[in-house]
Short mmCIF file of N, CA and C in Angstrom, two decimals:
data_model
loop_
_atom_site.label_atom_id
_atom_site.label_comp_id
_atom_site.label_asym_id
_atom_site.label_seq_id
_atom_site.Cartn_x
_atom_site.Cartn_y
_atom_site.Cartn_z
N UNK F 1 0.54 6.01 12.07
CA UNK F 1 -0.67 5.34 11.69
C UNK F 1 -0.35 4.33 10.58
N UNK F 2 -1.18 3.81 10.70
CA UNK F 2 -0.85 2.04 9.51
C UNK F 2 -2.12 2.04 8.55
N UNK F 3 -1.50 2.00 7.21
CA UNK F 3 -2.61 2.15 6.25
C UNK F 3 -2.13 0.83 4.92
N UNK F 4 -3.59 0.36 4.93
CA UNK F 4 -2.71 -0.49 3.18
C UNK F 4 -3.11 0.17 2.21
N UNK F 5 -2.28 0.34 1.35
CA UNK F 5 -1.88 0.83 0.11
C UNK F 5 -2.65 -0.22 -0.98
N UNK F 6 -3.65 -0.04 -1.28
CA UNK F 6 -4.16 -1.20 -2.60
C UNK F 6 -3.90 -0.42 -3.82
N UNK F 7 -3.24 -1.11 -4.69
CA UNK F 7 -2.75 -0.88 -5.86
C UNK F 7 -3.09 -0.95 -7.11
N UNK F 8 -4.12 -0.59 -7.95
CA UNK F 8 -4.29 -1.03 -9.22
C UNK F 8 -2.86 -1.16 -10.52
N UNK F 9 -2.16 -1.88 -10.86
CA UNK F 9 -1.11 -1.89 -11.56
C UNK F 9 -1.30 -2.30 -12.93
N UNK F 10 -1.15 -0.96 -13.88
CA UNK F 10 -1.36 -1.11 -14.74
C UNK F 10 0.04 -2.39 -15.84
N UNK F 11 -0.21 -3.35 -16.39
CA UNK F 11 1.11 -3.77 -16.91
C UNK F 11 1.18 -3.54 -18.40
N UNK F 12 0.40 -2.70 -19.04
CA UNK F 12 1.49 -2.48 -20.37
C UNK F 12 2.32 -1.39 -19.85
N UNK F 13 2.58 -0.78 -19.08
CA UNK F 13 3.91 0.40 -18.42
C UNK F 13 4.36 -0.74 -18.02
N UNK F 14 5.26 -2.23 -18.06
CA UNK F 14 5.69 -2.54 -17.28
C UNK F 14 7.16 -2.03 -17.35
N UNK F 15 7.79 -2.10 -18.22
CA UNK F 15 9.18 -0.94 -18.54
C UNK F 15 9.48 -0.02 -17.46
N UNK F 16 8.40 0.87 -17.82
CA UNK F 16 8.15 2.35 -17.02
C UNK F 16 7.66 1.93 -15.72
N UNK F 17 7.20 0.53 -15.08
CA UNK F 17 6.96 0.38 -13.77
C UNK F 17 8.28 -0.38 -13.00
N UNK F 18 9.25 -0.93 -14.14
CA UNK F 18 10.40 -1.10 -13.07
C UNK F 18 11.59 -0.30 -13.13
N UNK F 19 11.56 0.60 -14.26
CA UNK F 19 12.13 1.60 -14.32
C UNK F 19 12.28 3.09 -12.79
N UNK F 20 10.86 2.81 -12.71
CA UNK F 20 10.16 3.59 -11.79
C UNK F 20 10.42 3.29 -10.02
N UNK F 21 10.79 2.30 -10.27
CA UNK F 21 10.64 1.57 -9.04
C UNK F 21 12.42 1.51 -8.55
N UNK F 22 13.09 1.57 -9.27
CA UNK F 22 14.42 1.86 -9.46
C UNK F 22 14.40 3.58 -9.05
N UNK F 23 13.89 4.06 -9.09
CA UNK F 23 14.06 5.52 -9.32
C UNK F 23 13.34 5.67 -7.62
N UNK F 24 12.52 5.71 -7.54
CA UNK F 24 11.55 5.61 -6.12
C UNK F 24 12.95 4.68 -5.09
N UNK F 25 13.37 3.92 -5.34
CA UNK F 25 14.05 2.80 -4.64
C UNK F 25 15.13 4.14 -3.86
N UNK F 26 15.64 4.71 -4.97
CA UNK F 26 17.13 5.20 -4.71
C UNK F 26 16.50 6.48 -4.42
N UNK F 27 15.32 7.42 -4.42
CA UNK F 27 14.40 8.37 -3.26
C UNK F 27 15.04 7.96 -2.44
N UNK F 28 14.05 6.93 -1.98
CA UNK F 28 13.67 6.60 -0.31
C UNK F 28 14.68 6.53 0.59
N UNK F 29 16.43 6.19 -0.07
CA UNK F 29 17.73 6.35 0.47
C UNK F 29 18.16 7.71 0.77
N UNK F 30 17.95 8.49 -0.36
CA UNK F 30 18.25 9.84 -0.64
C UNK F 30 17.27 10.83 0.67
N UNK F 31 16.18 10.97 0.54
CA UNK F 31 15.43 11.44 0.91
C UNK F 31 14.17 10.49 1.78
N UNK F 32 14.32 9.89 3.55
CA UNK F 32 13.86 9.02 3.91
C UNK F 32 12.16 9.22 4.09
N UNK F 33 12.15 10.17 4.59
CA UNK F 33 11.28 11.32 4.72
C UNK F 33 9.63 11.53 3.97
N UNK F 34 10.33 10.97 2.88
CA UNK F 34 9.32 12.05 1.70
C UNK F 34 8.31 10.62 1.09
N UNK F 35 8.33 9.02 1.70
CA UNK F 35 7.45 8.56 1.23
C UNK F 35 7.52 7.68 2.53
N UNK F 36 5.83 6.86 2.63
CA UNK F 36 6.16 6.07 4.27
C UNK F 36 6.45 4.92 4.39
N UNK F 37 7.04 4.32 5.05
CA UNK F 37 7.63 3.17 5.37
C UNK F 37 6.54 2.53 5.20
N UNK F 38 7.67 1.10 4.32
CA UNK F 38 6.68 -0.01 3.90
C UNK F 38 7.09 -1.25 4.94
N UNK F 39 5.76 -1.94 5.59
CA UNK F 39 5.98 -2.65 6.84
C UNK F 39 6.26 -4.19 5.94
N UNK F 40 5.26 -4.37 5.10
CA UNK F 40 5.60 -5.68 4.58
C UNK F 40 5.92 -5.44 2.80
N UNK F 41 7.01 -6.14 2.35
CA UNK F 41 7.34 -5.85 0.90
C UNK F 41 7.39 -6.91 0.50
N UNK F 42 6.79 -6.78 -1.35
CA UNK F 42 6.71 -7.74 -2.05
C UNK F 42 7.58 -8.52 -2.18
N UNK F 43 7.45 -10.03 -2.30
CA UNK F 43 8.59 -10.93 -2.90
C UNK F 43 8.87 -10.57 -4.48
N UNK F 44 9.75 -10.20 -4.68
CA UNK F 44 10.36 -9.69 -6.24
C UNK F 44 9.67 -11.14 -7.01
N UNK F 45 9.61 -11.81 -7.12
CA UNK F 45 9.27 -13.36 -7.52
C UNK F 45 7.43 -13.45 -7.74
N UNK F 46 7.12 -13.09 -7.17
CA UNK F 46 5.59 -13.09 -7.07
C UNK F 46 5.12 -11.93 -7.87
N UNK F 47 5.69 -10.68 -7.53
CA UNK F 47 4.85 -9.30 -7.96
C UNK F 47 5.48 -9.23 -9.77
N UNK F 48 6.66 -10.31 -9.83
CA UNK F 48 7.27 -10.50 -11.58
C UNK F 48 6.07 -11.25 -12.16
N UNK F 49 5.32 -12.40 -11.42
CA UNK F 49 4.58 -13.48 -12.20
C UNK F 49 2.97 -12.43 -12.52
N UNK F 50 2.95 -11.88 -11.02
CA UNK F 50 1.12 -10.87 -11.22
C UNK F 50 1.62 -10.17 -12.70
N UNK F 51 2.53 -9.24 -12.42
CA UNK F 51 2.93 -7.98 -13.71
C UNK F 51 3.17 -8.94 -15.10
N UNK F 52 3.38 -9.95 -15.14
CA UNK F 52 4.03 -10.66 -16.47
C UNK F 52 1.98 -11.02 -16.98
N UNK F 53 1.14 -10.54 -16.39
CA UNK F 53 -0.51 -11.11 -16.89
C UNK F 53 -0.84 -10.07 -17.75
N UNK F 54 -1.58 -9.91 -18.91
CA UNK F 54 -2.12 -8.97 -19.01
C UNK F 54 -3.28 -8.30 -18.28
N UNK F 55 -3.08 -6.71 -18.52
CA UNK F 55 -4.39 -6.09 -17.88
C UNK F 55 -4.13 -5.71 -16.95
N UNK F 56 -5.17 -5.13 -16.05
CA UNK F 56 -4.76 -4.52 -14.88
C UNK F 56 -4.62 -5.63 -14.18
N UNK F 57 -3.75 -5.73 -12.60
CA UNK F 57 -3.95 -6.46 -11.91
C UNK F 57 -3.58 -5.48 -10.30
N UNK F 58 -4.23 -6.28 -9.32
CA UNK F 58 -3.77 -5.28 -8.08
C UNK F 58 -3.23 -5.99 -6.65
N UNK F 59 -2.77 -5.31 -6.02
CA UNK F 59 -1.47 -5.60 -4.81
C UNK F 59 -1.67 -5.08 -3.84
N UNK F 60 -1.44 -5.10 -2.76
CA UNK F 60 -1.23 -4.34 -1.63
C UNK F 60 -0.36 -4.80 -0.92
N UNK F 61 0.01 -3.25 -0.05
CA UNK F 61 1.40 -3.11 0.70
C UNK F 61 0.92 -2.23 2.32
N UNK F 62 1.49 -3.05 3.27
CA UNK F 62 1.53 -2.34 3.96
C UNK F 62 2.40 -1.23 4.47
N UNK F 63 1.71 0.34 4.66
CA UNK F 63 2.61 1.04 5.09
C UNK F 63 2.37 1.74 6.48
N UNK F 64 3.00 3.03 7.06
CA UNK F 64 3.15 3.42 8.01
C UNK F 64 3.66 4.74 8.16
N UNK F 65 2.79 5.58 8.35
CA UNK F 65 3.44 7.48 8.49
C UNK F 65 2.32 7.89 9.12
N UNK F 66 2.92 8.73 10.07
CA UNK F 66 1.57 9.98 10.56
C UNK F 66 1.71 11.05 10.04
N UNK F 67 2.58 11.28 8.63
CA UNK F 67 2.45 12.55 8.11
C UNK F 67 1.42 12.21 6.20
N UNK F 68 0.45 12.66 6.25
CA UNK F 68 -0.53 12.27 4.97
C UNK F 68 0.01 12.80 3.57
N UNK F 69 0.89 13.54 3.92
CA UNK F 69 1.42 14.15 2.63
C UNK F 69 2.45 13.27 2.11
N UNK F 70 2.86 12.11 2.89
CA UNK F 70 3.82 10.97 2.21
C UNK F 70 2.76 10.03 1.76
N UNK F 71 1.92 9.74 1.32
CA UNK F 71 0.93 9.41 1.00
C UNK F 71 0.59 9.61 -0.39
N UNK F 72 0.71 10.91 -0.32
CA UNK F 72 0.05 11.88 -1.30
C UNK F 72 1.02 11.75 -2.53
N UNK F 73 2.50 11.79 -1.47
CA UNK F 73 4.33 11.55 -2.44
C UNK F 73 3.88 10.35 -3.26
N UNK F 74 3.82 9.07 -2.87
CA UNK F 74 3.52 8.03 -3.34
C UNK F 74 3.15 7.87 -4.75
N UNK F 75 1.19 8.20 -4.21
CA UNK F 75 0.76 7.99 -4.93
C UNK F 75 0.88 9.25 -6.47
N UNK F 76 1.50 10.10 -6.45
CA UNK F 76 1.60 11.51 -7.01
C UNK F 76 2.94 10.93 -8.02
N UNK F 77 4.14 9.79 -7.30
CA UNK F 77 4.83 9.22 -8.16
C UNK F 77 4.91 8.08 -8.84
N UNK F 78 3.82 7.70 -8.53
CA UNK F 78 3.16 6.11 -9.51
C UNK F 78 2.57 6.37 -10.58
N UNK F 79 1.85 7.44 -10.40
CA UNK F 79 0.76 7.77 -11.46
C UNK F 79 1.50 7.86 -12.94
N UNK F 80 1.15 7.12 -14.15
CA UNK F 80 -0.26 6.55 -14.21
C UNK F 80 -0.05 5.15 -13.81
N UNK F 81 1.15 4.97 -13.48
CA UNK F 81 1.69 3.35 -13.75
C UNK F 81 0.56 2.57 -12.45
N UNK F 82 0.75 3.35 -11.29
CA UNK F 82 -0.75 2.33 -10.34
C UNK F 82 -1.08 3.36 -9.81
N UNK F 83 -2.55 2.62 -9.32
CA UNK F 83 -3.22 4.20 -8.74
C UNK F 83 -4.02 3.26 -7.63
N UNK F 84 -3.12 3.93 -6.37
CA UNK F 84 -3.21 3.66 -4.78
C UNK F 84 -4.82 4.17 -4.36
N UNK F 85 -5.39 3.41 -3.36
CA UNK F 85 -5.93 3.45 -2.70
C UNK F 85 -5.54 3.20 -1.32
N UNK F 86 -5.75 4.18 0.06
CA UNK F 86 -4.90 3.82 1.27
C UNK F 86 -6.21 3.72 2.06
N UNK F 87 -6.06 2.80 2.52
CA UNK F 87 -7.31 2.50 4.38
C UNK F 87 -6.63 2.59 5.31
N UNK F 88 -6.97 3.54 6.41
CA UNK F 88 -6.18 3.20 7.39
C UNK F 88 -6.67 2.44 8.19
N UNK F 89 -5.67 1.85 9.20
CA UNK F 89 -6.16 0.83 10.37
C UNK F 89 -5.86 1.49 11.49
N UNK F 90 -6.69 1.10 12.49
CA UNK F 90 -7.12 2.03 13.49
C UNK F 90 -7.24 0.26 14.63
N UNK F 91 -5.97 0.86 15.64
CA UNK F 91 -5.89 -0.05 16.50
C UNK F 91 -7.58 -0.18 17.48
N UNK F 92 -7.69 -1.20 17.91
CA UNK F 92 -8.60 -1.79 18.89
C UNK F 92 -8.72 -0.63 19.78
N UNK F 93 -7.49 -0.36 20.48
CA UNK F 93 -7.70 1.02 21.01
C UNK F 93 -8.05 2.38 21.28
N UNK F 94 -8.10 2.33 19.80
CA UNK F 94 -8.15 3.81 19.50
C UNK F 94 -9.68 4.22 19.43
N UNK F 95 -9.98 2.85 19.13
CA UNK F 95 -11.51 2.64 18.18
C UNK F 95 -12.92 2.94 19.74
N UNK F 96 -11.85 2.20 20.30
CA UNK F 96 -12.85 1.98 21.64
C UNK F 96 -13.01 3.31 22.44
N UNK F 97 -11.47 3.74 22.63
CA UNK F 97 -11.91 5.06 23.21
C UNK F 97 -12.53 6.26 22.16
N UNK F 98 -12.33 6.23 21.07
CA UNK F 98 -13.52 7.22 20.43
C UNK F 98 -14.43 6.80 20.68
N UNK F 99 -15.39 5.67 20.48
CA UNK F 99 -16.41 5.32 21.34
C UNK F 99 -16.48 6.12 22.36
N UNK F 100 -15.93 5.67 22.90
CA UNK F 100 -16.32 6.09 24.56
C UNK F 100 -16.47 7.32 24.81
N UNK F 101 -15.47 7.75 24.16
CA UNK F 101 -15.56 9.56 24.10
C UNK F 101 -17.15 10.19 23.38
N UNK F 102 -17.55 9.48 22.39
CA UNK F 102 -19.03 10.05 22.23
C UNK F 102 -19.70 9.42 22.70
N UNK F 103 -19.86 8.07 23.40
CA UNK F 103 -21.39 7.50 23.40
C UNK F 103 -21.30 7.33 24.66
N UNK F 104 -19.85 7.13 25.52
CA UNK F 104 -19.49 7.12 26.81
C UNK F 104 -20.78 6.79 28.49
#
């Protein structure tokens, strides 16, 4: 399933948010498993200029798992530095035949 990840990012942690991100980085090698694949990733260049603003600012990423507890990994290792919100997207397909299945 495909969900975006919206991000509130806090930047006075910015230290502790690329620190963090270094640490999460070398997870996701270690252990592939335990957070979900990200379909589209930030340009390092862009997400430096948002984080260099003060205040909160926010991002999104697309990801991808049918297991919810990598989800849960995520956001459980950001905290406090951003705090995820996930939507999932729900193909054309899927949408129609639940339809159909109740209103049929």
């Amino acid at each position: 399933m495909l969900y975006v990840g919206i991000g509130e990012i806090c930047t006075q942690d910015y230290k502790t948010f690329l620190a963090k991100g270094r640490v999460i980085g070398a997870e996701r090698e270690t252990f592939p498993d335990k957070y979900p694949k990200r379909l589209i990733l930030q340009d390092g260049q862009l997400a430096e200029f948002f984080l260099g603003k003060k205040g909160m600012t926010t991002n999104f990423i697309l990801y991808e798992t049918d297991d919810p507890k990598q989800l849960l990994n995520l956001q459980t290792f950001w905290l406090p530095e951003i705090k995820y919100t996930f939507i999932p997207i729900f193909h054309v397909s899927e949408i129609k035949e639940a339809w159909e299945k109740r209103w049929g």
